[in-house]
GROMACS .gro file of C-alpha atoms in nm:
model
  352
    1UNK     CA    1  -5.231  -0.974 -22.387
    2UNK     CA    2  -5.211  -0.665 -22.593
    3UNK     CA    3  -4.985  -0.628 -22.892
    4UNK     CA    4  -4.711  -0.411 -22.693
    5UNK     CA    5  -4.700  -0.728 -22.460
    6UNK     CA    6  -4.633  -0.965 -22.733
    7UNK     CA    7  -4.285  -1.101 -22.849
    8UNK     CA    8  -4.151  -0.911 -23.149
    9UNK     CA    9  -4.236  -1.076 -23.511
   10UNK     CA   10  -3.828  -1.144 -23.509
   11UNK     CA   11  -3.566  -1.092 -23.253
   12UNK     CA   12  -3.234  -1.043 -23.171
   13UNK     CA   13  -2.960  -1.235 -23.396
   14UNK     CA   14  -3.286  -1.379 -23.599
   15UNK     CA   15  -3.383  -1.013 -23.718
   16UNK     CA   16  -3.400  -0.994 -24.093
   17UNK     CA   17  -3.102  -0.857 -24.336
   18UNK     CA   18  -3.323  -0.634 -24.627
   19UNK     CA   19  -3.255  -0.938 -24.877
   20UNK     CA   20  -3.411  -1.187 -24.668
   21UNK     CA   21  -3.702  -0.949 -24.600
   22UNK     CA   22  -3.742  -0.935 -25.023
   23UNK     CA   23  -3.839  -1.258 -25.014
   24UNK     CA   24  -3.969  -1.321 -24.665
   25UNK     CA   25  -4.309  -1.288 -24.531
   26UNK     CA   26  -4.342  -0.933 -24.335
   27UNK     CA   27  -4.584  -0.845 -24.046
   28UNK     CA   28  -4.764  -0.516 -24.088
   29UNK     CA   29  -4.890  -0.296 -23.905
   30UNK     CA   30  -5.242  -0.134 -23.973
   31UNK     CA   31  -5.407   0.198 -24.014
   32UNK     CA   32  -5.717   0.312 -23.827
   33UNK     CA   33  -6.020   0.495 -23.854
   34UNK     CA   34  -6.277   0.566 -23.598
   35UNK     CA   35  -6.600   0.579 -23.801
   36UNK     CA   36  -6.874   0.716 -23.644
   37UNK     CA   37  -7.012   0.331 -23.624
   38UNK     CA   38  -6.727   0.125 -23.506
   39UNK     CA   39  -6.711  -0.059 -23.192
   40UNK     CA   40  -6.428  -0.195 -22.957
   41UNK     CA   41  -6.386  -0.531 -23.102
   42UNK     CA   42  -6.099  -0.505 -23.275
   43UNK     CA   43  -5.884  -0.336 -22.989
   44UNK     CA   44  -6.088  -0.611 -22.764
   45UNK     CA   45  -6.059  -0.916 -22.987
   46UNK     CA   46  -5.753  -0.857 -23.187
   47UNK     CA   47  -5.506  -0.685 -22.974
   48UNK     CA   48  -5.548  -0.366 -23.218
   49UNK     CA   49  -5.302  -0.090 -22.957
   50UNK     CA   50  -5.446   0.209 -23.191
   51UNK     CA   51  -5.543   0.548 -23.037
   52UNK     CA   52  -5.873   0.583 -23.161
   53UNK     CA   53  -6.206   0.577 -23.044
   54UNK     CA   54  -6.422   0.407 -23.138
   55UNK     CA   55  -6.193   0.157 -23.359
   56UNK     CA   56  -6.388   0.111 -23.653
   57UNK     CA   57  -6.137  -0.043 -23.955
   58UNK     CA   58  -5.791  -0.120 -23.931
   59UNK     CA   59  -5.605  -0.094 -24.275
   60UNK     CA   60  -5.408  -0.420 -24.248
   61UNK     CA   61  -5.262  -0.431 -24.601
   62UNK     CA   62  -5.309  -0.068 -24.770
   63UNK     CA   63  -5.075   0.139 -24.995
   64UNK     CA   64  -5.354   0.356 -25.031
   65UNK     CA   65  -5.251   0.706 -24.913
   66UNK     CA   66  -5.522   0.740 -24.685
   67UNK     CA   67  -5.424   0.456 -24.469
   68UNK     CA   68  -5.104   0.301 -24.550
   69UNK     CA   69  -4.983   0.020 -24.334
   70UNK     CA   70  -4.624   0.002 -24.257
   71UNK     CA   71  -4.361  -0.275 -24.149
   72UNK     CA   72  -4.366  -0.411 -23.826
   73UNK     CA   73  -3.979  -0.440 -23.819
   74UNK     CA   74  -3.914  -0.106 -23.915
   75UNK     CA   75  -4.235   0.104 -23.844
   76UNK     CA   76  -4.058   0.436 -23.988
   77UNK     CA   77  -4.123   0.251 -24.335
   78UNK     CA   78  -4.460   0.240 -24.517
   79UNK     CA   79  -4.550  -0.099 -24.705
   80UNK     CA   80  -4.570   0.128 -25.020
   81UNK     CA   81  -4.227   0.320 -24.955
   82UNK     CA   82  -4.110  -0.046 -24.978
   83UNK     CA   83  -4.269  -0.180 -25.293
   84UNK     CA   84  -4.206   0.093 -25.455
   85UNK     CA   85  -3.874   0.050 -25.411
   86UNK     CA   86  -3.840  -0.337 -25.510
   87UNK     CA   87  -4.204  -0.344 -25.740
   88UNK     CA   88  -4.100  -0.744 -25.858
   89UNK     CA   89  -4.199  -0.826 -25.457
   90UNK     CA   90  -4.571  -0.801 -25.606
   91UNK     CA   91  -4.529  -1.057 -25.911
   92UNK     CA   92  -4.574  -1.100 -26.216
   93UNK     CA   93  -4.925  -1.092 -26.269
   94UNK     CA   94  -5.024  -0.811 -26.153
   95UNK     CA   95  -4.689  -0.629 -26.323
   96UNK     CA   96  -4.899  -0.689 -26.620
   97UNK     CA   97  -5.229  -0.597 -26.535
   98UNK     CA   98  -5.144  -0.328 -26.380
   99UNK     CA   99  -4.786  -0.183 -26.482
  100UNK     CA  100  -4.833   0.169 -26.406
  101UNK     CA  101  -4.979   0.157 -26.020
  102UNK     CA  102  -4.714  -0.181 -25.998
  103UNK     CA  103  -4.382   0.039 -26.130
  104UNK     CA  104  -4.533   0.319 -25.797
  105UNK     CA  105  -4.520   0.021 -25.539
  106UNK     CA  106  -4.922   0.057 -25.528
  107UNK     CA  107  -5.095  -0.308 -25.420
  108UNK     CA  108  -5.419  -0.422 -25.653
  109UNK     CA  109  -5.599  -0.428 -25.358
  110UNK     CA  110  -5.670  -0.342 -25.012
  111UNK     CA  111  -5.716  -0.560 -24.702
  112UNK     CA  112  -5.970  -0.416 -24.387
  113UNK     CA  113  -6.089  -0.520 -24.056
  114UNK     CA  114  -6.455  -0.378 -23.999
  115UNK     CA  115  -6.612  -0.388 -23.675
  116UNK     CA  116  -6.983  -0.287 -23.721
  117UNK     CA  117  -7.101  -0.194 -23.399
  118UNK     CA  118  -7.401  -0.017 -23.574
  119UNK     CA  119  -7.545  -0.021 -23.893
  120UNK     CA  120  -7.313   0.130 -24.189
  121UNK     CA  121  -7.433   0.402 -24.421
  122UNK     CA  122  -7.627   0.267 -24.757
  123UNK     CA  123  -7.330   0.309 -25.010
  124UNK     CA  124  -7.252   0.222 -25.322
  125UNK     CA  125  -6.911   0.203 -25.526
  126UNK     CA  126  -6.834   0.296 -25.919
  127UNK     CA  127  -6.687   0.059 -26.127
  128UNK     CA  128  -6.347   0.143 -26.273
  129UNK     CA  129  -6.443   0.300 -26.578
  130UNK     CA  130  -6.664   0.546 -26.362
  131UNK     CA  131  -6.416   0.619 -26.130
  132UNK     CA  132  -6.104   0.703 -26.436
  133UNK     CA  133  -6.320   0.932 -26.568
  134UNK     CA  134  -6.523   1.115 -26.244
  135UNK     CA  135  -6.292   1.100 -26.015
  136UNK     CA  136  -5.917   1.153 -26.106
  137UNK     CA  137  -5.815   0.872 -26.290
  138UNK     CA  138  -5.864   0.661 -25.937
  139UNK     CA  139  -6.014   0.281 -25.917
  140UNK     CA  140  -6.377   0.179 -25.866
  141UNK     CA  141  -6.442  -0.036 -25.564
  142UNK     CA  142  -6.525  -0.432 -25.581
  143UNK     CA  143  -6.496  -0.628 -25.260
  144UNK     CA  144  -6.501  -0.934 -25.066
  145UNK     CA  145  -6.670  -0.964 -24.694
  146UNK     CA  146  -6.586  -1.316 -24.485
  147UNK     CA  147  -6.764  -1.264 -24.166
  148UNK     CA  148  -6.526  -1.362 -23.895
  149UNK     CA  149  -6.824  -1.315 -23.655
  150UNK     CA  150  -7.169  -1.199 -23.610
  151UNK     CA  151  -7.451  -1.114 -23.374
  152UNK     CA  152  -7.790  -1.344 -23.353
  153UNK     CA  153  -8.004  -1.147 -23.604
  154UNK     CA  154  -7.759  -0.928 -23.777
  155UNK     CA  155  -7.845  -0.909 -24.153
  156UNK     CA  156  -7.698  -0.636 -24.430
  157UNK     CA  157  -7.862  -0.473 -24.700
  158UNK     CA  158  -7.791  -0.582 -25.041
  159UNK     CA  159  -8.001  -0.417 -25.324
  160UNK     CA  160  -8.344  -0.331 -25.358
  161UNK     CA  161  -8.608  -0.566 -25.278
  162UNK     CA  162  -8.831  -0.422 -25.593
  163UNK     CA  163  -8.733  -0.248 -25.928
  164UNK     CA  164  -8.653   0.119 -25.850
  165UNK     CA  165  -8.602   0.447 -26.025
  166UNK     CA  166  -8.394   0.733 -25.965
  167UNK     CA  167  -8.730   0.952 -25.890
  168UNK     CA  168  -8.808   0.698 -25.647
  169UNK     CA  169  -8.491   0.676 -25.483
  170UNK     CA  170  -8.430   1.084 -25.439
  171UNK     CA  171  -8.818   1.056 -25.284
  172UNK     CA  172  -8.791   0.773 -25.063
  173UNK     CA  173  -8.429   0.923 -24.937
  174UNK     CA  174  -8.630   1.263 -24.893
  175UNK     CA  175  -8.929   1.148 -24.668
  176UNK     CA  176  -8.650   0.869 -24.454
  177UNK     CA  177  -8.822   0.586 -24.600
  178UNK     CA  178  -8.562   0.440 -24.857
  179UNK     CA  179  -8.506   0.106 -24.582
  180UNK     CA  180  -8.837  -0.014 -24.704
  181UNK     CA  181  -8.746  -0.093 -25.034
  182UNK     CA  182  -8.427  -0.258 -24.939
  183UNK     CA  183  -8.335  -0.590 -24.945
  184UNK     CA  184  -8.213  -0.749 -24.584
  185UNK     CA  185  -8.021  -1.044 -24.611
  186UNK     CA  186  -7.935  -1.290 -24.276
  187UNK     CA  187  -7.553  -1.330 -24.150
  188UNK     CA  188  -7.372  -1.541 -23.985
  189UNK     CA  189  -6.995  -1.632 -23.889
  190UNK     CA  190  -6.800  -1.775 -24.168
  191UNK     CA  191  -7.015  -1.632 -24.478
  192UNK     CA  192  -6.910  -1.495 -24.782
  193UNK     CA  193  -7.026  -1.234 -24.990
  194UNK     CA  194  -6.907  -1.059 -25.281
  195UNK     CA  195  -7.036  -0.711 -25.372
  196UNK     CA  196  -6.965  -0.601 -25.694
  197UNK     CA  197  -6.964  -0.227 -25.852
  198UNK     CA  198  -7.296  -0.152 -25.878
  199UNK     CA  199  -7.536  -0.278 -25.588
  200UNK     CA  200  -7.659  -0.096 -25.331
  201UNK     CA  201  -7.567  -0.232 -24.987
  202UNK     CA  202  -7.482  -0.193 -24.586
  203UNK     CA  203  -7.318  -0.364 -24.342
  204UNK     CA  204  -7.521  -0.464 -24.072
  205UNK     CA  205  -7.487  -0.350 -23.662
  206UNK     CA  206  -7.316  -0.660 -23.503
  207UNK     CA  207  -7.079  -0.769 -23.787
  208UNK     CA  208  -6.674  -0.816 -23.748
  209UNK     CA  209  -6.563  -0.896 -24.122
  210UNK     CA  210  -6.252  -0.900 -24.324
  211UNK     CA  211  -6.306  -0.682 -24.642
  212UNK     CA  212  -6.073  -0.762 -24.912
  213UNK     CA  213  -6.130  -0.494 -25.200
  214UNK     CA  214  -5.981  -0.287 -25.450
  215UNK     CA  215  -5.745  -0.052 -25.353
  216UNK     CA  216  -5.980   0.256 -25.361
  217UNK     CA  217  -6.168   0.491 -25.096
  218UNK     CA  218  -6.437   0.607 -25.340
  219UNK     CA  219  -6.769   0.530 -25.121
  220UNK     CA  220  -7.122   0.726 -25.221
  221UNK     CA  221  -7.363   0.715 -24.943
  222UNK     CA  222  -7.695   0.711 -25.033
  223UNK     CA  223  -7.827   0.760 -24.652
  224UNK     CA  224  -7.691   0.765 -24.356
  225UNK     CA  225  -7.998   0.730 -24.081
  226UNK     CA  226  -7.952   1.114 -24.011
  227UNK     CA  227  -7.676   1.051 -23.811
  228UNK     CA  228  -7.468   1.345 -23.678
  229UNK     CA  229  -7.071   1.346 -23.759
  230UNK     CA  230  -6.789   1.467 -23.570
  231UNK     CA  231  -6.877   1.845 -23.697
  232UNK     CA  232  -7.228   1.850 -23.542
  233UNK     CA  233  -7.393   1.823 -23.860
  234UNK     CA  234  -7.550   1.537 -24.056
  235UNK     CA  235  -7.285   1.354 -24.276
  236UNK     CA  236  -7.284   1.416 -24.616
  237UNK     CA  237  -7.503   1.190 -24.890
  238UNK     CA  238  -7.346   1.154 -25.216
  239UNK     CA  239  -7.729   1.119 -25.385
  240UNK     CA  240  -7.664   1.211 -25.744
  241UNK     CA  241  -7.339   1.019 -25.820
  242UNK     CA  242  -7.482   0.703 -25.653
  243UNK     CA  243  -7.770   0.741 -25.864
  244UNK     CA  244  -7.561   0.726 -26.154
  245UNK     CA  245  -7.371   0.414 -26.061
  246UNK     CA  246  -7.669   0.241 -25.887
  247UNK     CA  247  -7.808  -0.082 -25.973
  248UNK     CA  248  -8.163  -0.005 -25.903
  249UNK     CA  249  -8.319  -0.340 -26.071
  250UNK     CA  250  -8.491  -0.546 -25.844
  251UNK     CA  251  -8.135  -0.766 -25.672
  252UNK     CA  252  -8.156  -1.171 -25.618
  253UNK     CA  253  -8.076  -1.246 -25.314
  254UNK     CA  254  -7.706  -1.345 -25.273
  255UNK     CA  255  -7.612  -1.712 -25.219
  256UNK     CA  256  -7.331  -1.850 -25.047
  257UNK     CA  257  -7.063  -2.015 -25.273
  258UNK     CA  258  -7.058  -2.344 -25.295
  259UNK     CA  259  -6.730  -2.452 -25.089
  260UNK     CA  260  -6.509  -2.752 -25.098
  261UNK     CA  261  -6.224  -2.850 -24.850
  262UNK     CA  262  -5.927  -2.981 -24.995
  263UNK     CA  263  -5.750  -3.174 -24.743
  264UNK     CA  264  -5.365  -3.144 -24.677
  265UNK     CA  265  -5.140  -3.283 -24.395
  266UNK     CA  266  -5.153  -3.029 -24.129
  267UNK     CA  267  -5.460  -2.812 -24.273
  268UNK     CA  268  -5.734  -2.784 -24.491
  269UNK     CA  269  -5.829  -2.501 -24.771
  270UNK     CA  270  -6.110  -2.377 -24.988
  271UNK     CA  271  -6.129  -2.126 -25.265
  272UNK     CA  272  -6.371  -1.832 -25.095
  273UNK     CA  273  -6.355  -1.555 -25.377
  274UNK     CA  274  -6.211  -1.570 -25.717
  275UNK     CA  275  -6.265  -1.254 -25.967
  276UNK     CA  276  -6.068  -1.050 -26.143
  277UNK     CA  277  -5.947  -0.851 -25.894
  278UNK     CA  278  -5.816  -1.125 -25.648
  279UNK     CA  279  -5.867  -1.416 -25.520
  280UNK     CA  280  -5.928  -1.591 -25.172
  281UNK     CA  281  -5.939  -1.883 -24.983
  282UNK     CA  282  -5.942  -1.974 -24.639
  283UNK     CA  283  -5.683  -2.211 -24.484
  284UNK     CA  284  -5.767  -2.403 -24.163
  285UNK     CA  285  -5.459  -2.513 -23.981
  286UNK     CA  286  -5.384  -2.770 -23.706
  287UNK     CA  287  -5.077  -2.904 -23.672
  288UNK     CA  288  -5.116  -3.003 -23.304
  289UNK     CA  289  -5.074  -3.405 -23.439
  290UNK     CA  290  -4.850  -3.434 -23.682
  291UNK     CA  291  -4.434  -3.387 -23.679
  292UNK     CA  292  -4.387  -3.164 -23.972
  293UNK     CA  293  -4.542  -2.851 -24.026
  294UNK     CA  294  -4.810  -2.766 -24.303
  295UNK     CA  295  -4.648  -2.575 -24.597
  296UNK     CA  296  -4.758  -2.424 -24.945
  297UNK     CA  297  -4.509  -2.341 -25.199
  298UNK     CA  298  -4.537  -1.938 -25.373
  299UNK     CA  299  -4.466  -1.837 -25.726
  300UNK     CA  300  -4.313  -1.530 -25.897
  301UNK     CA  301  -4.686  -1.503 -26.038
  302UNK     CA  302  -4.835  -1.315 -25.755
  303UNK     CA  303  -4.796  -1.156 -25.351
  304UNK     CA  304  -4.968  -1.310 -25.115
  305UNK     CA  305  -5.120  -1.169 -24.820
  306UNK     CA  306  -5.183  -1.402 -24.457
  307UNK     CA  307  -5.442  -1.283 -24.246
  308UNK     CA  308  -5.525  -1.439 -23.884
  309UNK     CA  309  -5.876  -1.484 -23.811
  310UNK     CA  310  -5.842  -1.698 -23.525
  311UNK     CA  311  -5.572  -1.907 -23.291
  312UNK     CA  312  -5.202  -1.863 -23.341
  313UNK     CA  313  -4.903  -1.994 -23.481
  314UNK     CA  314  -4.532  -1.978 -23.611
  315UNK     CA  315  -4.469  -1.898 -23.960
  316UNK     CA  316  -4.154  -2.012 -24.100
  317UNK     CA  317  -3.966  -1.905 -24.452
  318UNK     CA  318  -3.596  -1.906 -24.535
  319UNK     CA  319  -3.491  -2.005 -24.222
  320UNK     CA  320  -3.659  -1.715 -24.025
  321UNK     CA  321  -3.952  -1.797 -23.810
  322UNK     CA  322  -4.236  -1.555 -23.685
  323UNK     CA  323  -4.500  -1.605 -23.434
  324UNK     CA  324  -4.826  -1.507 -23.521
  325UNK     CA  325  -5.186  -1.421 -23.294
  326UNK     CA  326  -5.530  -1.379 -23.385
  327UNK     CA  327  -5.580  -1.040 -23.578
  328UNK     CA  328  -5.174  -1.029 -23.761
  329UNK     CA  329  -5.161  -1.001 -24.136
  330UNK     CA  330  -4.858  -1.044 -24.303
  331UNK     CA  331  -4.718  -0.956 -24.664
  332UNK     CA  332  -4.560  -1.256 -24.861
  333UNK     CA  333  -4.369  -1.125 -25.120
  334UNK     CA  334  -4.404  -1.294 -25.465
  335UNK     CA  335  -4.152  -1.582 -25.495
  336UNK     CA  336  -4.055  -1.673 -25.150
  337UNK     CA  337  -4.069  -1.975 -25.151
  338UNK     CA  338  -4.170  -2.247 -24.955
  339UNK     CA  339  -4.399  -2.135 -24.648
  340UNK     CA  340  -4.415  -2.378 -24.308
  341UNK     CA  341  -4.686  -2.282 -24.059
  342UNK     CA  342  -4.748  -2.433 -23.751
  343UNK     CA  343  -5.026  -2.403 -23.513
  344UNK     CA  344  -5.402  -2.381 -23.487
  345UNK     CA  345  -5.508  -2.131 -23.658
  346UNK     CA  346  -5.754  -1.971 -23.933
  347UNK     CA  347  -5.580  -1.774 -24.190
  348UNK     CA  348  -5.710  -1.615 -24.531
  349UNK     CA  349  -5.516  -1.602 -24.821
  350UNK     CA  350  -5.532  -1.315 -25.081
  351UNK     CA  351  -5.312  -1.298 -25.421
  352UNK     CA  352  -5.379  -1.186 -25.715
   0.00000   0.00000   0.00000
């Protein structure tokens, strides 16, 4: 069924007063972009009721301003209109590593769907320090893909598969030949890969991922297959700042983390990503067995963010209870308390 066919995150007598929403989880609702490259899969797959075509990201968790999400509850109000508002919702860790963007309401990071129905451009982000001073005072871009499914075959580019220079980058961009010296790496479903500042790298045709980044926009592609954009003309390379962000060392091929479930009545979890931006970890629920639900307590340390990968559930905090479906993401404010889920289900969890 399609979200306008769903039951309401809370109804009737059980719909929240604004202090239990301040410490109650809170189902958003995404911003979209339609990406020359995107597919269908997340209208198809996730219930995604967005008016675009093709659907190539939803913004599930953003205060960025070029893709906020908003409230599910009350859809006239952004997520960032809110934290702004009540900035101790986001915790006390990242109050302190990053007071100024906290005091605004603006989140330490931002959460995506991508659906890669062809290949992405060959990008690369600035670091922070980069990014202050080039472009406005904004953040550089680290990020997290888990790949919540892909195609037989379907591989991304990560780094160059020999040393390079920045004569033999502008050359091999110039003649279309730059994918030679690229390094291809093999995906498949469940995978996780973190991609620094710095690398050179593409999502591959045939990936559906969660990205969980910083919260920045700042992409520089370094080609782009010659495709045409929405104008008519061939988008727009970014050669000459890439070049001066680039890694363009020869890049080891990335390994999957070494992962360890840690076993809890109702569900299991392991730690995905952990730098200093965030940190992830996947929780496996099923609760189909057992009489109580699964629960993990929150701190005033950090938000957390739920995101649905797969299955369904109830969520339950301070007395309110909220279904959830594949493809949902909700917004746990710092200190909530106790969280109950119930279901079968695959959720990441992002805090920082």
């Amino acid at each position: 069924a399609g979200r306008k066919d769903r039951e309401p995150a809370v109804s009737g007598a059980n719909r929240t007063t604004e202090s239990q929403m301040l410490r109650s989880p809170i189902r958003l609702l995404p911003a979209g972009k339609d990406y020359i490259w995107g597919g269908r899969r997340l209208k198809d797959d996730f219930s995604k009721d967005l008016p675009l075509s093709p659907l190539a990201e939803t913004w599930e968790c953003s205060t960025h301003p070029d893709g906020p999400s908003r409230l599910a509850e009350h859809p006239e109000m952004t997520l960032h209109e809110l934290l702004r508002e009540h900035p101790e919702m986001l915790g006390s860790h990242p109050a302190k590593s990053m007071p100024e963007a906290v005091k605004n309401g603006e989140l330490p990071v931002l959460i995506k769907f991508i659906d890669a129905a062809s290949d992405l451009s060959v990008q690369v982000h600035p670091d922070d320090d980069y990014a202050r001073e080039h472009e406005n005072g904004q953040l550089g871009k680290s990020e997290m893909w888990y790949v919540v499914d892909a195609a037989p075959g379907t591989s991304l580019v990560y780094g160059f598969c020999h040393t390079m220079d920045a004569e033999k980058v502008r050359e091999a961009v110039r003649k279309g030949e730059l994918e030679k010296s690229l390094q291809h790496v093999p995906v498949q479903k469940d995978d996780v890969f973190f991609i620094p500042a710095g690398p050179v790298h593409a999502i591959g045709a045939g990936s559906l991922m969660v990205e969980v980044q910083e919260s920045s926009n700042l992409t520089y592609r370094l080609y782009d297959y010659h495709r045409i954009g929405k104008d008519g003309k061939e988008r727009p390379l970014h050669l000459e700042k890439a070049l001066q962000v680039a890694d363009l060392t020869a890049a080891d091929s990335p390994r999957q983390p070494m992962r360890v479930l840690n076993y809890r009545p109702g569900f299991a979890s392991e730690f995905l990503c952990r730098c200093r931006y965030f940190e992830v970890r996947r929780l496996i629920l099923n609760t189909q067995r057992i009489r109580t639900m699964a629960s993990f307590q929150t701190d005033d340390t950090s938000f957390h963010v739920l995101i649905c990968t797969d299955g369904c559930g109830v969520l339950s905090c301070n007395r309110l209870s909220m279904p959830f479906f594949r493809g949902d993401t909700f917004f746990v404010p710092a200190d909530s308390g106790r969280i109950c889920i119930h279901g079968i289900a695959t959720l990441l969890d992002v805090n920082c």
